[in-house]
Coordinates of C-alpha atoms and ligand atoms in Angstrom, one line a residue:
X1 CA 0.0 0.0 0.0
X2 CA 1.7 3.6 -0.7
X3 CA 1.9 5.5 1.9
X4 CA 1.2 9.3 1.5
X5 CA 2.3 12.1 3.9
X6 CA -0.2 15.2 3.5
X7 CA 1.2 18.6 4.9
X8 CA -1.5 20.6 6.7
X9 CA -4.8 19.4 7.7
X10 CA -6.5 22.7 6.1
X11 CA -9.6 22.3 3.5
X12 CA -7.8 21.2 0.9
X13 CA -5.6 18.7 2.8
X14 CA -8.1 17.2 5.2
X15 CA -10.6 16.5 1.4
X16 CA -7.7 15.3 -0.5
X17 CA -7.1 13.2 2.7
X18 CA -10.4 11.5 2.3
X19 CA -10.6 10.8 -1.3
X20 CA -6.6 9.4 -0.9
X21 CA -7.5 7.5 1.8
X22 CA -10.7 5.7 0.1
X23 CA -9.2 4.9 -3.1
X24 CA -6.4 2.8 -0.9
X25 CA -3.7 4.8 0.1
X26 CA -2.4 4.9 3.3
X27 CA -2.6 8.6 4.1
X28 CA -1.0 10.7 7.3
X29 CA -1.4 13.9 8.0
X30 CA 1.2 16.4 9.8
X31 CA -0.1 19.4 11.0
X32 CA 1.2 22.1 12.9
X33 CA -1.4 23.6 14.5
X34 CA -3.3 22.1 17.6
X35 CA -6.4 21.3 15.7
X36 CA -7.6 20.6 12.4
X37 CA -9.4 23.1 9.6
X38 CA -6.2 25.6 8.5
X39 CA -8.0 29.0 8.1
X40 CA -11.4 27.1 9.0
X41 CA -10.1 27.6 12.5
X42 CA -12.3 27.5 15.6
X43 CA -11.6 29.8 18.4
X44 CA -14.0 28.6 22.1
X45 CA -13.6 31.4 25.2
X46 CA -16.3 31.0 28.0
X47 CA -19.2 29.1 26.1
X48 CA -18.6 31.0 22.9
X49 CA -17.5 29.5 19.9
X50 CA -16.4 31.0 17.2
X51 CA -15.1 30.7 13.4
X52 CA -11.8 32.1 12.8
X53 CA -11.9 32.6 9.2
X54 CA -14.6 31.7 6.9
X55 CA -18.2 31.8 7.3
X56 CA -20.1 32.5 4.3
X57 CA -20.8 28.7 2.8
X58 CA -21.3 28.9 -0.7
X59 CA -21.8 25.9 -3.4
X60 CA -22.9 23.2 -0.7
X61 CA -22.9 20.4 -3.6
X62 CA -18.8 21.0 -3.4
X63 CA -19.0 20.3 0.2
X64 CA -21.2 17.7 0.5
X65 CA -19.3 15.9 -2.7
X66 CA -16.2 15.0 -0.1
X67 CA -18.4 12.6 1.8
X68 CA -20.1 11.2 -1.1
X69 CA -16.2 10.0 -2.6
X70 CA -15.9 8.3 0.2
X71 CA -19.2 6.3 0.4
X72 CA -21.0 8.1 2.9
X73 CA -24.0 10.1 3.0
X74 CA -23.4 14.1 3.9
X75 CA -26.5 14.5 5.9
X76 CA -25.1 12.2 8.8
X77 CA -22.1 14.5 8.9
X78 CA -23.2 18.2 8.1
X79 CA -26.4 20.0 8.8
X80 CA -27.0 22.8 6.3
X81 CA -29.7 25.0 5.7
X82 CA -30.1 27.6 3.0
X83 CA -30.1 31.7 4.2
X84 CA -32.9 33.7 3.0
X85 CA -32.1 36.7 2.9
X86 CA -28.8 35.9 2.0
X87 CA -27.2 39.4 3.5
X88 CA -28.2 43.3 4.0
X89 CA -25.7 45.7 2.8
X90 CA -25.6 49.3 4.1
X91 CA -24.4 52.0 2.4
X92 CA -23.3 55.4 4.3
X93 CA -26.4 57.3 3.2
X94 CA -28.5 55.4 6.0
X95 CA -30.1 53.7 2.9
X96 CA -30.1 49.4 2.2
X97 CA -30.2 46.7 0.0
X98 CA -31.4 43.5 1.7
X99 CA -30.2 40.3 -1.1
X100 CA -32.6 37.5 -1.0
X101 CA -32.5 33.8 -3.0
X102 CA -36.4 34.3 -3.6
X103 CA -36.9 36.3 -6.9
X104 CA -40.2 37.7 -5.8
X105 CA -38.6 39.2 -3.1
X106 CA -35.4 40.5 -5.0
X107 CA -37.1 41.9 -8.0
X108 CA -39.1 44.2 -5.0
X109 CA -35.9 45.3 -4.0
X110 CA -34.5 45.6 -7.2
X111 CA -37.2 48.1 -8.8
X112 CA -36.4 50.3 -6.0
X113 CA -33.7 51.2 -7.9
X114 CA -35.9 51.2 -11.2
X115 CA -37.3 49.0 -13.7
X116 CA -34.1 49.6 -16.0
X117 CA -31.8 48.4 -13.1
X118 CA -33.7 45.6 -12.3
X119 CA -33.1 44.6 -15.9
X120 CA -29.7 45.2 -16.0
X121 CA -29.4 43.4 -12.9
X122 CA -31.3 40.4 -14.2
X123 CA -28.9 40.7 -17.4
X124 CA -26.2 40.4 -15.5
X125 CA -27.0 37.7 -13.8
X126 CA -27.5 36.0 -17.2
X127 CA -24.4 36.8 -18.5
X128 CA -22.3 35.6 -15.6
X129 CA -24.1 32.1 -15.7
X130 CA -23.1 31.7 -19.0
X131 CA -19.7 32.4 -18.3
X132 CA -19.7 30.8 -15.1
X133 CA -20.5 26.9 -17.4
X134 CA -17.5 27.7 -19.7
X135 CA -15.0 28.5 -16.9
X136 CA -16.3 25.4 -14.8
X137 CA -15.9 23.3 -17.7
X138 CA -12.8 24.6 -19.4
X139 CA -11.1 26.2 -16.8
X140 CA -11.3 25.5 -13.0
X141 CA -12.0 21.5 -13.3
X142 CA -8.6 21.3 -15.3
X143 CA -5.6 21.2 -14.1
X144 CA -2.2 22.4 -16.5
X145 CA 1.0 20.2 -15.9
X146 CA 2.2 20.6 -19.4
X147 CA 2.6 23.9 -21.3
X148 CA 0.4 22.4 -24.0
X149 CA -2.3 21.8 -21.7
X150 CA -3.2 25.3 -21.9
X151 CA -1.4 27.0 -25.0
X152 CA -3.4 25.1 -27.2
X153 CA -5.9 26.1 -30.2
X154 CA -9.2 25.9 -27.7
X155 CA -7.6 28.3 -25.4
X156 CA -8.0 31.7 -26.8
X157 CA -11.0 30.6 -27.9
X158 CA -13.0 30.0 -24.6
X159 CA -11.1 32.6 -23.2
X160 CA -12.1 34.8 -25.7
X161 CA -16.1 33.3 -24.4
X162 CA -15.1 34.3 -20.8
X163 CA -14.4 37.8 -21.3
X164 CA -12.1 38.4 -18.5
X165 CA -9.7 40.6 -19.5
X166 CA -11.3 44.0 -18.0
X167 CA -11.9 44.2 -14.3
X168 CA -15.6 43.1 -12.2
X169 CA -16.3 46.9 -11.9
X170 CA -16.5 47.9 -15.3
X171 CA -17.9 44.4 -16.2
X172 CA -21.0 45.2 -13.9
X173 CA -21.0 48.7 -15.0
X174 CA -21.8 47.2 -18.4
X175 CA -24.9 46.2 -17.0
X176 CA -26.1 48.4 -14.1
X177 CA -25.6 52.2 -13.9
X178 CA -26.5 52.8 -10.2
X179 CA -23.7 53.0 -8.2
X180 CA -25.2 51.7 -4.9
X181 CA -25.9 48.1 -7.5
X182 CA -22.6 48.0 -9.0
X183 CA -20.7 48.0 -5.4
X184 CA -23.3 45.1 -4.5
X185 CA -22.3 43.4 -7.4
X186 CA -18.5 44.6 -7.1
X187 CA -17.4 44.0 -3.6
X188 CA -16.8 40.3 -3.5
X189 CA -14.1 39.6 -5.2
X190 CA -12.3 40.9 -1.5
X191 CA -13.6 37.2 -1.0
X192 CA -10.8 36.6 -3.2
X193 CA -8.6 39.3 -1.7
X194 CA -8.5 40.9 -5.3
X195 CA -9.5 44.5 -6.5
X196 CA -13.1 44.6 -8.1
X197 CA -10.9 47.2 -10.0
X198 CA -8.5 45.3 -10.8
X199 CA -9.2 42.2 -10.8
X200 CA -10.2 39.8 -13.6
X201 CA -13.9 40.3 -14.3
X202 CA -14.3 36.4 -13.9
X203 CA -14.9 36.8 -10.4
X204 CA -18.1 38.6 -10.7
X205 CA -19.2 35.2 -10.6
X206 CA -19.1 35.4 -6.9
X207 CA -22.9 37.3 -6.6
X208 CA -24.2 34.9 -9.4
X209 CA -23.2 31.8 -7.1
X210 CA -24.7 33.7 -4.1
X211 CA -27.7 34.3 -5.5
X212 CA -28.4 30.9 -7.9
X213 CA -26.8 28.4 -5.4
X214 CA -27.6 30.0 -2.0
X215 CA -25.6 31.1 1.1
X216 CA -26.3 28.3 3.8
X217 CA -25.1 28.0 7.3
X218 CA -23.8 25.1 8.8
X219 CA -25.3 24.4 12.4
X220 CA -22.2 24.9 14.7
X221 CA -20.5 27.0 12.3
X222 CA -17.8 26.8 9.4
X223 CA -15.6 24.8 12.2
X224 CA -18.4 21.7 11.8
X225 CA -17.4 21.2 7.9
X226 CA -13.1 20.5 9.2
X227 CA -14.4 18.8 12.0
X228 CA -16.8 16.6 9.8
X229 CA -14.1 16.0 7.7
X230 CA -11.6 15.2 10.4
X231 CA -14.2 12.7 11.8
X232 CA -14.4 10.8 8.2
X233 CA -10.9 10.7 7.3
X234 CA -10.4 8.5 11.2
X235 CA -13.4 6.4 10.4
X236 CA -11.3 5.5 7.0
X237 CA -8.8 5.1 9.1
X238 CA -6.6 7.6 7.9
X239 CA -4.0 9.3 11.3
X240 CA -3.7 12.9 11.9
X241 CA -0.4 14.3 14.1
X242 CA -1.2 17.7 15.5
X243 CA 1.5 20.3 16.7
X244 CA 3.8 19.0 14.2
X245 CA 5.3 21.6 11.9
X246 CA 6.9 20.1 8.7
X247 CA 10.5 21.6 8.5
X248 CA 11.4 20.1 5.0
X249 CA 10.0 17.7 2.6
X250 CA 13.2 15.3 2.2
X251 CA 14.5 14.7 -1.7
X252 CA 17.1 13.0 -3.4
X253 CA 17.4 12.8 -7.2
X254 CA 14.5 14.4 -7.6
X255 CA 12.5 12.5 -5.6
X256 CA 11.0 12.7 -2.0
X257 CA 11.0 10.1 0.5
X258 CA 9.7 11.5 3.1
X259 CA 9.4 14.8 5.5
X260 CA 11.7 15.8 8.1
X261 CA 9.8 17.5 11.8
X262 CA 13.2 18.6 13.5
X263 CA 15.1 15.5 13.3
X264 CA 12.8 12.9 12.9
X265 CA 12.1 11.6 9.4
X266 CA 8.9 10.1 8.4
X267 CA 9.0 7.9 5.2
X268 CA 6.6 8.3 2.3
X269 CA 6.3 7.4 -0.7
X270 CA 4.4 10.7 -2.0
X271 CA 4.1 14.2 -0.3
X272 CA 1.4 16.1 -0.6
X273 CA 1.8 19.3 0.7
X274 CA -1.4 21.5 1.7
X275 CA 1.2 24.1 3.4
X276 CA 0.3 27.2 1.1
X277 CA 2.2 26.6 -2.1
X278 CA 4.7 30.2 -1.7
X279 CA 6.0 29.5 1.4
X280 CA 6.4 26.0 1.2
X281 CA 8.1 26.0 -1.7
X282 CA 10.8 28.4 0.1
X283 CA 10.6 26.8 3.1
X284 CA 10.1 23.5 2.7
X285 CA 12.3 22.7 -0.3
X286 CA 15.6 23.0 0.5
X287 CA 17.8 23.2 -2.6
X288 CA 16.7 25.4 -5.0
X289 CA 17.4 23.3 -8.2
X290 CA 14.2 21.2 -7.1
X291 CA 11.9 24.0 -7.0
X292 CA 11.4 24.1 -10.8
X293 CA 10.4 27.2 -12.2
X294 CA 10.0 29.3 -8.5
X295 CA 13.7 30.3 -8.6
X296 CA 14.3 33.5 -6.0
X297 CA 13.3 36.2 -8.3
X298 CA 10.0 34.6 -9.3
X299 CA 9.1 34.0 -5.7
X300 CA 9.8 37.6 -4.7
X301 CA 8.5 39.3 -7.8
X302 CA 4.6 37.4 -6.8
X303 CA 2.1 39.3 -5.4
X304 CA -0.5 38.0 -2.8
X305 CA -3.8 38.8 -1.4
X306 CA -5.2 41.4 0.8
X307 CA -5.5 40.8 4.0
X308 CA -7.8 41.0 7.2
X309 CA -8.5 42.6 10.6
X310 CA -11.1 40.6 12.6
X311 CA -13.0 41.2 16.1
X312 CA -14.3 37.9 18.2
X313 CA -17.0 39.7 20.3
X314 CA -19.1 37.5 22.9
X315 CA -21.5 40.2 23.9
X316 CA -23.4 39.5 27.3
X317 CA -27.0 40.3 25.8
X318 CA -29.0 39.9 22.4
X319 CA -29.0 42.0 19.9
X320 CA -30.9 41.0 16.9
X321 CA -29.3 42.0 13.9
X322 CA -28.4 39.9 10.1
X323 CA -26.7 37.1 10.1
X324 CA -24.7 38.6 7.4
X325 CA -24.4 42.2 6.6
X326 CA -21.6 44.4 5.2
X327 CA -21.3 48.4 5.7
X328 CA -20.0 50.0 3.0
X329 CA -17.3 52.6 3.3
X330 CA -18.3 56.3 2.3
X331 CA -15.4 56.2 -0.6
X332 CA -15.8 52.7 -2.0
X333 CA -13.4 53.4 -4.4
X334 CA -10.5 54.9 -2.1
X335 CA -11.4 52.4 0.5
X336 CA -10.2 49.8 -2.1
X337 CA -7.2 51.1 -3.3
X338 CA -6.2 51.8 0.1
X339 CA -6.1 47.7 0.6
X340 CA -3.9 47.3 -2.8
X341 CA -1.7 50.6 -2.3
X342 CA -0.9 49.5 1.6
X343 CA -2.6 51.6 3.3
X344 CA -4.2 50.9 6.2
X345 CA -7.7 51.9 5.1
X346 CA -9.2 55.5 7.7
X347 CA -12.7 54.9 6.7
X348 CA -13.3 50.9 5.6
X349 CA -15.9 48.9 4.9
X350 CA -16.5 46.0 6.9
X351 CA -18.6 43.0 7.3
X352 CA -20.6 41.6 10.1
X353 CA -21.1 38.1 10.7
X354 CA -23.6 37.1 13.8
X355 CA -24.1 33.2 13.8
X356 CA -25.7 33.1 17.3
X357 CA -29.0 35.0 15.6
X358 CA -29.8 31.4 14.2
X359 CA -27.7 29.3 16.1
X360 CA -28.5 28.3 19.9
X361 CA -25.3 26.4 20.5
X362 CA -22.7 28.6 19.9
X363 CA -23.3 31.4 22.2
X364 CA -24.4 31.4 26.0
X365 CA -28.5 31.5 26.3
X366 CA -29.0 35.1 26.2
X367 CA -26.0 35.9 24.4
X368 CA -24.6 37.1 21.3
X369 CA -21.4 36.5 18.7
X370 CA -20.4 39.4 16.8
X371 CA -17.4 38.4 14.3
X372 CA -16.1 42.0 12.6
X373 CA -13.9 41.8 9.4
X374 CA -12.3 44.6 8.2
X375 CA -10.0 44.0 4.7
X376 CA -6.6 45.4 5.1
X377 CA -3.5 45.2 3.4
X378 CA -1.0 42.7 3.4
X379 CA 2.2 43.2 4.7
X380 CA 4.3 42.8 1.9
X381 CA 4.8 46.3 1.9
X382 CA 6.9 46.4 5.1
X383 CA 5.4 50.0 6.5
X384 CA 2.0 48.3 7.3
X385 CA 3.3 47.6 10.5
X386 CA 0.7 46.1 13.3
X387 CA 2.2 46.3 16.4
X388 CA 0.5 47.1 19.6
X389 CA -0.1 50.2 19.3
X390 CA -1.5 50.4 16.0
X391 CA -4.0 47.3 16.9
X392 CA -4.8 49.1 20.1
X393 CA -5.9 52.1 17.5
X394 CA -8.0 50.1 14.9
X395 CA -9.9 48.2 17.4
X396 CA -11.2 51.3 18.9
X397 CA -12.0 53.1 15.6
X398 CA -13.9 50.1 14.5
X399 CA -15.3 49.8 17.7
X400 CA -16.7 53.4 17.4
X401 CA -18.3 52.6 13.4
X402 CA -20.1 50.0 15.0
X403 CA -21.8 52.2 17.4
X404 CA -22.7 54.8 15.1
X405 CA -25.4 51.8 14.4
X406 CA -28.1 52.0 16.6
X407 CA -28.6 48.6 17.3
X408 CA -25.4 48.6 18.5
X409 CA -24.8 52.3 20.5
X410 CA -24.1 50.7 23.9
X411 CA -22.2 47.4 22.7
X412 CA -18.9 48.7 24.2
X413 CA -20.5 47.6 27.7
X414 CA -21.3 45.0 26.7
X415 CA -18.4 42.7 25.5
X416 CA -17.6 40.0 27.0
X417 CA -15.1 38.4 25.7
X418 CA -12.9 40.1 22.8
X419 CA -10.2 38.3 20.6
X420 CA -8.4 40.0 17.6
X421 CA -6.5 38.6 14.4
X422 CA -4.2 40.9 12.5
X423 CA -2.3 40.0 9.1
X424 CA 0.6 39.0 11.6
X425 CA -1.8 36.2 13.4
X426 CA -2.6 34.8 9.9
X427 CA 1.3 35.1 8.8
X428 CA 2.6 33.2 11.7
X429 CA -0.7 30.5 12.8
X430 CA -1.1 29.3 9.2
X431 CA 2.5 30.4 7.1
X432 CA 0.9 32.6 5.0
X433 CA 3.5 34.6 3.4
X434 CA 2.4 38.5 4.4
X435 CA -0.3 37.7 5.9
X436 CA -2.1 37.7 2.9
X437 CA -5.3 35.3 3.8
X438 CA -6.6 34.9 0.6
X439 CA -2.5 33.2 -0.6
X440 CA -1.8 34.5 -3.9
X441 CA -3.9 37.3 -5.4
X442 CA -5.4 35.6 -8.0
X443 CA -4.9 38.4 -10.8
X444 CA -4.3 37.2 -14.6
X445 CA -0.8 36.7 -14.0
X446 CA -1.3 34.5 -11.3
X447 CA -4.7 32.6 -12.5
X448 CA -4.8 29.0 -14.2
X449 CA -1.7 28.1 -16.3
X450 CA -0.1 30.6 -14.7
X451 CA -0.8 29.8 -11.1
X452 CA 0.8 27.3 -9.0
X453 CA -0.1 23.7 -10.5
X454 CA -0.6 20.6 -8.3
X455 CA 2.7 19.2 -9.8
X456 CA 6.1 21.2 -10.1
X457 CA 8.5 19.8 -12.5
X458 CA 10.9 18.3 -11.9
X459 CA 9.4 16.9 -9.1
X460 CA 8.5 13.6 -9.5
X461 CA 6.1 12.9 -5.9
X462 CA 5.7 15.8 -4.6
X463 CA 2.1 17.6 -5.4
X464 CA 0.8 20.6 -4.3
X465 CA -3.0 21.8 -3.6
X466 CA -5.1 24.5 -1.6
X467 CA -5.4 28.6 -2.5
X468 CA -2.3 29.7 -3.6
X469 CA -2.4 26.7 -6.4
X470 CA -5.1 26.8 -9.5
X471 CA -8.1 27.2 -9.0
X472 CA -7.7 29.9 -6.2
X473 CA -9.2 30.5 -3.2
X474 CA -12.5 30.0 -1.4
X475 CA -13.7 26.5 0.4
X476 CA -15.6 25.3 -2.5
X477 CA -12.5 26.4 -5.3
X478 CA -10.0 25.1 -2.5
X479 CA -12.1 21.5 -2.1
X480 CA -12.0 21.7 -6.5
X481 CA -8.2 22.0 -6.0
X482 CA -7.7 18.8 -3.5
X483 CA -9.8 16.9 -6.4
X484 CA -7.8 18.1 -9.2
X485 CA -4.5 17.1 -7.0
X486 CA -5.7 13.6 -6.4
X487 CA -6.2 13.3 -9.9
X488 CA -2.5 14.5 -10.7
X489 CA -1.3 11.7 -7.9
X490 CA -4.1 9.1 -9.9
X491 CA -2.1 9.8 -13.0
X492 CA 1.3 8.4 -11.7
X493 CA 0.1 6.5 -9.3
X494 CA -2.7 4.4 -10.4
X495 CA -5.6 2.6 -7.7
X496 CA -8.3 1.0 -9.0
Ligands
LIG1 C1 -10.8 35.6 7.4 C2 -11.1 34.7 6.2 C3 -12.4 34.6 5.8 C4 -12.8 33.8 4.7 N1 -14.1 33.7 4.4 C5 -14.4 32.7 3.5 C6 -15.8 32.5 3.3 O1 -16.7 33.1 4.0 N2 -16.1 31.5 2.4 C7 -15.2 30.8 1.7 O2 -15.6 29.9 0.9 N3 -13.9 31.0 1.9 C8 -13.5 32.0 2.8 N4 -12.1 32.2 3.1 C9 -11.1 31.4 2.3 C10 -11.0 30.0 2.8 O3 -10.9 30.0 4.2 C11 -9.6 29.4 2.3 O4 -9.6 29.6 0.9 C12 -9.5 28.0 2.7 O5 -9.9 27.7 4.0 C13 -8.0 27.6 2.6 O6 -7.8 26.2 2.7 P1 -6.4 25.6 2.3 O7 -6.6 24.2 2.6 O8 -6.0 26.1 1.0 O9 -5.4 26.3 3.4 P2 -5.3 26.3 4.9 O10 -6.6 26.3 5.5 O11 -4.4 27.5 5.2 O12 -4.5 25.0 5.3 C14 -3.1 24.8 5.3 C15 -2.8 24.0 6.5 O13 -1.4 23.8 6.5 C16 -0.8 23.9 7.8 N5 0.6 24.1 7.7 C17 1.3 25.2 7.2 N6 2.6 25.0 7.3 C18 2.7 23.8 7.8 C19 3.9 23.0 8.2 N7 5.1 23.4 8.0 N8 3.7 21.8 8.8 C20 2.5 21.3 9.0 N9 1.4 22.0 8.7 C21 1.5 23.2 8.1 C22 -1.6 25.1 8.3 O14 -1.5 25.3 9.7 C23 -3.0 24.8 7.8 O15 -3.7 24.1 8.7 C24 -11.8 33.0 4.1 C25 -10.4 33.1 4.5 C26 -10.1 33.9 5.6 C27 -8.7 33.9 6.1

C-alpha cells in the first residue's frame, strides 16, 4: 500500500485526505497547529464559539461531494440549511439593500432602484451564468502540468467566451448604472482578496453563485465542515499528528522520501503538501534546483492577497441583527485602493457576521457573537506595521463605526469576551507569506496556467493543492483543487 504524507490538515488537505484514503492509500497527515481546519479555525472562550476565518458557505454540492467520494451520506455529517435573505448591505447614506434567493422578493428590492436596473441586474446575472459553465468546464476543473495543456488552439477561444480581460467593476458597469448596484455586485471579489478594480472580471461570478446556489449555514458554524471532515478521514482510518510543523520535505534525485519535523524523518512514498504553495516552496524545499520554475526572483517578484482585521465579540446580551451584513465605506473606491496601495484603510468597509442570531449552541443562552472583518493590506509592503499600538488604534476606531449603528450604540458595555486577528496572526498560525489570507492574489498573471499547478516539474512525488495553487481561493474552489491534485497523484500512481 503507498503510503502518502499530506502537509496541513487545512480544507484542501483534510478532502484530498479523504478521497486518498478511500481509493487505498495509506494517508497521514502532519499538522502544525493544535487542531484541524487551516483558516477554518475554531476559536472557544467561555461558552462561545467562534469561526476564525470563513463563514459564508457557498456551493454546498462541493462540500457535500467530499463525503459522497468516500461512500458516505453528507447529511449524517453536516447540517446545512439555506439563508434567505442571504445578506443586507448598508451603504453610508443610511439607505439598504437586503439580497434574497427568492426572486419575488429580489425583483421588490431591485425596482427600487428602477425597472431599467432591475433589468440590467437580471442581465447580468445572465451573463455571468453563461460564463460561469464555460469556466467550470474549461477552466477550474482542469488542471495544466504541461505547457500544452493550456497553450493550445481551444484556449483563446473560450477565453475569448469568458471575457475576463477587464476588471468586475466595469464588467458590472456594463450592465447596471447605479452606483449603490454596481458595489453590491463589485465588492466580493475581497472574497478573493482581489480589486473589483483590478481584478479579472471572472470573479463577478461570486454574486451569481450567491444568489443561484444559495448562502447556507452550517449548524455549529464553518468549524463543523473540518471537524466533519476530520471525523471521516479516522473512520477511514486515515491518522492525523497535530502540533507537528513540517520543517522540510526530504528529496534525493528528484525525488521525496519523506518529511523531516526537527530530526525525525517520516518515510513516504508521496508528499502532498497543503502548506500554502509560496511559502512552502521556500521553506520547505531546501535546494533550489528542485523548485522548478519558482527560482528567487520569481518567488519575490509574486504578489498575494489582501488581507484582514477581525474582532471575536461574545456580547453578554441579544442583539438582533443579520446574520450577514456588510457596511460600505463612504469612498468605495478609495477604501479599495487603500487595501492594494498598503494603506491601512481610515474609513473601511467591513462585514458583520452574527451566527448566534440562528444558532443556539454557539453562544451562552442570552448571548450574542459578533465576528467584525475589516479588509486590510497585506504586509508585503513592510510599513504596514501592526504592532500594539496600531491594533490598540484600529480596534477602537472600528469599535466606534459599529456604534454609530443603533442597534449597537451601547455594545462597548457590553463585551464580554474580545479576541483580535491581524495579518501578523494569519502570517505566523497558518504560514501565509504576508499575511495575505486569501495566498496568492489571484490576478491574470497568477490565474490557471499561470498559477501554481498541483505538480512542479521536476518533481517527481511531490504535489501541491489549496489557494495559492489553480483554481484559487475560497472553500468550494479550494475542495475543487484537493480533487484536481488527487487526480494529478491518480495519473502516476494508479488505484483502481
Ligand atoms: C478571514 C477569512 C475569511 C474567509 N471567508 C471565507 C468564506 O466566507 N467562504 C469561503 O468559501 N472562503 C473563505 N475564506 C477562504 C478559505 O478560508 C480558504 O480559501 C481555505 O480555508 C483555505 O484552505 P487551504 O486548505 O488552502 O489552506 P489552509 O486552511 O491554510 O490549510 C493549510 C494548513 O497547512 C498547515 N501548515 C502550514 N505549514 C505547515 C507546516 N510546515 N507543517 C504542518 N502544517 C502546516 C496550516 O496550519 C493549515 O492548517 C476565508 C479566509 C479567511 C482567512
Amino acid at each position: 500500500m503507498e503510503k502518502v504524507i499530506i502537509i496541513g490538515a487545512g480544507t484542501a488537505g483534510l478532502s484530498s485526505a479523504i478521497r486518498l484514503q478511500t481509493l487505498g492509500f495509506q494517508v497521514e497527515i502532519y499538522e502544525k497547529n493544535d487542531r484541524v481546519g487551516g483558516r477554518m479555525f475554531q476559536l472557544k472562550d467561555k461558552g462561545f464559539t467562534f469561526d476564525y476565518g470563513p463563514t459564508i458557505t457557498m456551493l454546498p454540492e462541493e462540500y457535500k461531494d467530499v463525503f459522497r467520494a468516500s461512500g458516505a451520506d453528507p447529511d449524517d455529517y453536516l447540517e446545512m440549511t439555506a439563508l434567505d435573505p442571504l445578506y443586507k448591505l448598508y451603504f453610508r447614506d443610511g439607505t439598504s439593500f437586503q439580497v434574497s434567493s427568492n426572486l419575488n422578493k429580489l425583483m421588490k428590492e431591485l425596482e427600487n432602484f428602477g425597472e431599467e436596473e432591475a433589468y440590467g441586474y437580471l442581465s447580468y446575472l445572465s451573463d455571468v451564468y453563461g460564463r460561469y459553465i464555460i469556466a467550470k468546464k474549461h477552466f477550474l476543473d482542469v488542471s495544466y502540468r504541461r505547457k500544452r495543456d493550456f497553450f493550445n488552439l481551444k484556449t483563446p477561444y473560450h477565453g475569448y467566451r469568458l471575457k475576463t480581460l477587464n476588471n468586475a467593476y466595469d464588467s458590472i458597469s456594463k450592465f447596471v448604472k447605479n452606483e449603490k448596484l454596481r458595489q453590491a455586485l463589485s465588492f466580493q471579489t475581497l472574497y478573493v482578496g482581489v480589486s473589483p478594480f483590478q481584478g479579472p472580471s471572472i470573479y463577478t461570478i461570486i454574486p451569481m453563485i450567491e444568489l443561484l446556489y444559495g448562502i447556507h449555514y452550517i449548524k455549529g458554524g464553518m468549524y463543523q465542515m473540518a471537524a466533519a471532515m476530520e471525523k471521516r478521514f479516522l473512520e477511514l482510518g486515515g491518522k492525523i499528528h497535530l502540533n507537528q510543523s513540517v520543517d522540510e520535505i526530504m528529496i534525493k534525485d528528484q525525488i521525496a522520501h519523506g518529511v523531516r519535523i526537527k530530526d525525525d524523518i517520516k518515510e513516504a512514498d508521496i508528499i502532498l503538501t497543503n502548506a500554502d504553495f509560496p511559502w512552502a516552496v521556500e521553506n520547505l524545499i531546501k535546494e533550489r534546483k528542485n523548485r522548478g520554475k519558482y527560482k528567487d526572483k520569481k518567488l519575490k517578484r509574486m504578489t498575494y492577497s489582501s488581507s484582514v482585521f477581525i474582532m471575536y465579540m461574545g456580547l453578554d446580551k441579544k442583539y438582533p441583527t443579520d446574520i450577514h451584513s456588510l457596511r460600505f465605506a463612504a469612498d468605495f473606491k478609495r477604501n479599495i485602493n487603500d487595501l492594494f496601495e498598503s494603506v491601512i484603510p481610515e474609513d473601511p468597509s467591513f462585514y458583520l457576521y452574527s451566527p448566534s442570531q440562528i444558532d443556539e449552541s454557539v453562544a451562552p443562552k442570552g448571548k450574542e457573537i459578533l465576528y467584525v472583518l475589516v479588509p486590510v493590506p497585506n504586509t508585503q509592503d513592510k510599513h504596514v506595521n501592526w504592532d500594539e499600538t496600531q491594533v490598540t488604534h484600529y480596534q477602537s476606531k472600528i469599535l466606534s463605526m459599529i456604534e454609530q449603528i443603533p442597534t449597537f450604540h451601547d455594545i462597548r458595555e457590553h463585551i464580554e469576551v474580545m479576541h483580535v486577528s491581524t495579518p501578523n496572526t494569519w502570517e505566523e498560525k497558518f504560514n501565509l507569506n504576508h499575511g495575505g489570507t486569501f495566498g496568492l492574489r489571484p490576478t491574470l498573471s497568477q490565474s490557471l496556467y499561470f498559477r501554481p499547478q498541483a505538480t512542479l516539474k521536476p518533481l517527481k512525488n511531490v504535489y501541491f493543492t489549496g489557494s495559492s495553487t489553480h483554481p484559487g481561493p475560497g472553500v468550494p474552489i479550494v475542495l475543487k483543487s484537493a480533487k484536481l491534485a488527487v487526480n494529478e497523484i491518480l495519473k502516476d500512481h494508479p488505484h483502481e
